PDB file of C-alpha atoms in Angstrom:
ATOM      1  CA  SER A   1      -4.695   2.675  22.669  1.00  0.00           C
ATOM      2  CA  THR A   2      -4.127   2.031  26.343  1.00  0.00           C
ATOM      3  CA  ASP A   3      -2.885   4.093  29.215  1.00  0.00           C
ATOM      4  CA  PHE A   4      -2.129   1.772  32.094  1.00  0.00           C
ATOM      5  CA  GLY A   5       1.443   3.003  32.401  1.00  0.00           C
ATOM      6  CA  ASN A   6       3.315   1.534  35.341  1.00  0.00           C
ATOM      7  CA  VAL A   7       0.370  -0.561  36.544  1.00  0.00           C
ATOM      8  CA  SER A   8       1.958  -3.623  34.941  1.00  0.00           C
ATOM      9  CA  TYR A   9       4.862  -3.334  37.381  1.00  0.00           C
ATOM     10  CA  LYS A  10       2.441  -3.921  40.271  1.00  0.00           C
ATOM     11  CA  VAL A  11      -0.194  -6.310  38.905  1.00  0.00           C
ATOM     12  CA  PRO A  12      -0.422  -8.674  35.933  1.00  0.00           C
ATOM     13  CA  SER A  13      -1.517  -6.743  32.861  1.00  0.00           C
ATOM     14  CA  ILE A  14      -2.323  -7.461  29.249  1.00  0.00           C
ATOM     15  CA  CYS A  15      -3.065  -5.371  26.198  1.00  0.00           C
ATOM     16  CA  SER A  16      -4.945  -7.819  24.016  1.00  0.00           C
ATOM     17  CA  LEU A  17      -5.857  -7.091  20.416  1.00  0.00           C
ATOM     18  CA  PHE A  18      -7.763  -8.924  17.718  1.00  0.00           C
ATOM     19  CA  LYS A  19      -8.357  -8.148  14.082  1.00  0.00           C
ATOM     20  CA  ILE A  20     -11.756  -7.255  12.689  1.00  0.00           C
ATOM     21  CA  PRO A  21     -11.635  -8.011   8.952  1.00  0.00           C
ATOM     22  CA  CYS A  22     -12.369  -4.839   7.030  1.00  0.00           C
ATOM     23  CA  GLU A  23     -11.221  -4.948   3.406  1.00  0.00           C
ATOM     24  CA  GLY A  24      -9.542  -1.698   2.390  1.00  0.00           C
ATOM     25  CA  GLN A  25     -10.466   0.126   5.595  1.00  0.00           C
ATOM     26  CA  GLY A  26      -8.563   1.084   8.716  1.00  0.00           C
ATOM     27  CA  ASN A  27      -9.564   1.829  12.279  1.00  0.00           C
ATOM     28  CA  HIS A  28     -11.784   4.827  12.902  1.00  0.00           C
ATOM     29  CA  THR A  29     -13.484   4.716   9.489  1.00  0.00           C
ATOM     30  CA  LYS A  30     -17.131   4.215   8.569  1.00  0.00           C
ATOM     31  CA  GLY A  31     -16.245   0.908   6.910  1.00  0.00           C
ATOM     32  CA  PHE A  32     -14.592  -0.307  10.084  1.00  0.00           C
ATOM     33  CA  THR A  33     -17.648   0.762  12.086  1.00  0.00           C
ATOM     34  CA  ARG A  34     -19.878  -1.317   9.797  1.00  0.00           C
ATOM     35  CA  ALA A  35     -17.531  -4.312   9.975  1.00  0.00           C
ATOM     36  CA  SER A  36     -17.339  -4.133  13.763  1.00  0.00           C
ATOM     37  CA  ALA A  37     -21.132  -4.384  13.969  1.00  0.00           C
ATOM     38  CA  GLY A  38     -21.190  -7.628  11.974  1.00  0.00           C
ATOM     39  CA  LEU A  39     -21.520 -11.243  13.023  1.00  0.00           C
ATOM     40  CA  ARG A  40     -17.883 -12.078  12.188  1.00  0.00           C
ATOM     41  CA  ALA A  41     -16.604  -9.311  14.477  1.00  0.00           C
ATOM     42  CA  HIS A  42     -18.869 -10.620  17.229  1.00  0.00           C
ATOM     43  CA  GLN A  43     -17.553 -14.164  16.762  1.00  0.00           C
ATOM     44  CA  LEU A  44     -13.946 -12.938  16.836  1.00  0.00           C
ATOM     45  CA  SER A  45     -14.550 -10.963  20.026  1.00  0.00           C
ATOM     46  CA  LEU A  46     -15.961 -14.077  21.711  1.00  0.00           C
ATOM     47  CA  GLU A  47     -12.988 -16.177  20.557  1.00  0.00           C
ATOM     48  CA  SER A  48     -10.599 -13.542  21.899  1.00  0.00           C
ATOM     49  CA  ALA A  49     -12.443 -13.352  25.215  1.00  0.00           C
ATOM     50  CA  LYS A  50     -12.276 -17.145  25.567  1.00  0.00           C
ATOM     51  CA  GLY A  51      -8.525 -17.082  24.939  1.00  0.00           C
ATOM     52  CA  ILE A  52      -8.017 -14.405  27.582  1.00  0.00           C
ATOM     53  CA  LEU A  53     -10.170 -16.383  30.018  1.00  0.00           C
ATOM     54  CA  ILE A  54      -8.103 -19.537  29.506  1.00  0.00           C
ATOM     55  CA  VAL A  55      -4.864 -17.679  30.213  1.00  0.00           C
ATOM     56  CA  GLU A  56      -6.387 -15.878  33.203  1.00  0.00           C
ATOM     57  CA  PHE A  57      -7.565 -19.172  34.679  1.00  0.00           C
ATOM     58  CA  ARG A  58      -4.062 -20.593  34.287  1.00  0.00           C
ATOM     59  CA  VAL A  59      -2.528 -17.528  35.973  1.00  0.00           C
ATOM     60  CA  LEU A  60      -4.912 -17.844  38.923  1.00  0.00           C
ATOM     61  CA  LYS A  61      -4.593 -21.629  39.244  1.00  0.00           C
ATOM     62  CA  ASP A  62      -0.852 -22.097  38.649  1.00  0.00           C
ATOM     63  CA  LYS A  63       1.303 -19.867  40.874  1.00  0.00           C
ATOM     64  CA  GLY A  64       4.389 -20.717  38.803  1.00  0.00           C
ATOM     65  CA  PHE A  65       2.866 -19.726  35.474  1.00  0.00           C
TER      66      PHE A  65
END
């Protein structure tokens, strides 16, 4: 969850999410904890970070974006 409230009215904000594959498990479970420590979760977090970086670069470079 996030709690940045009205901050997005003053500065650009994003609440980015990505899925960590965890068959038959949900967030806040032991299975999810194990899955989040795995290589696939690490790879997905890097892919997500790269996507955010690309958008951030565009926002900073292109005033009309």
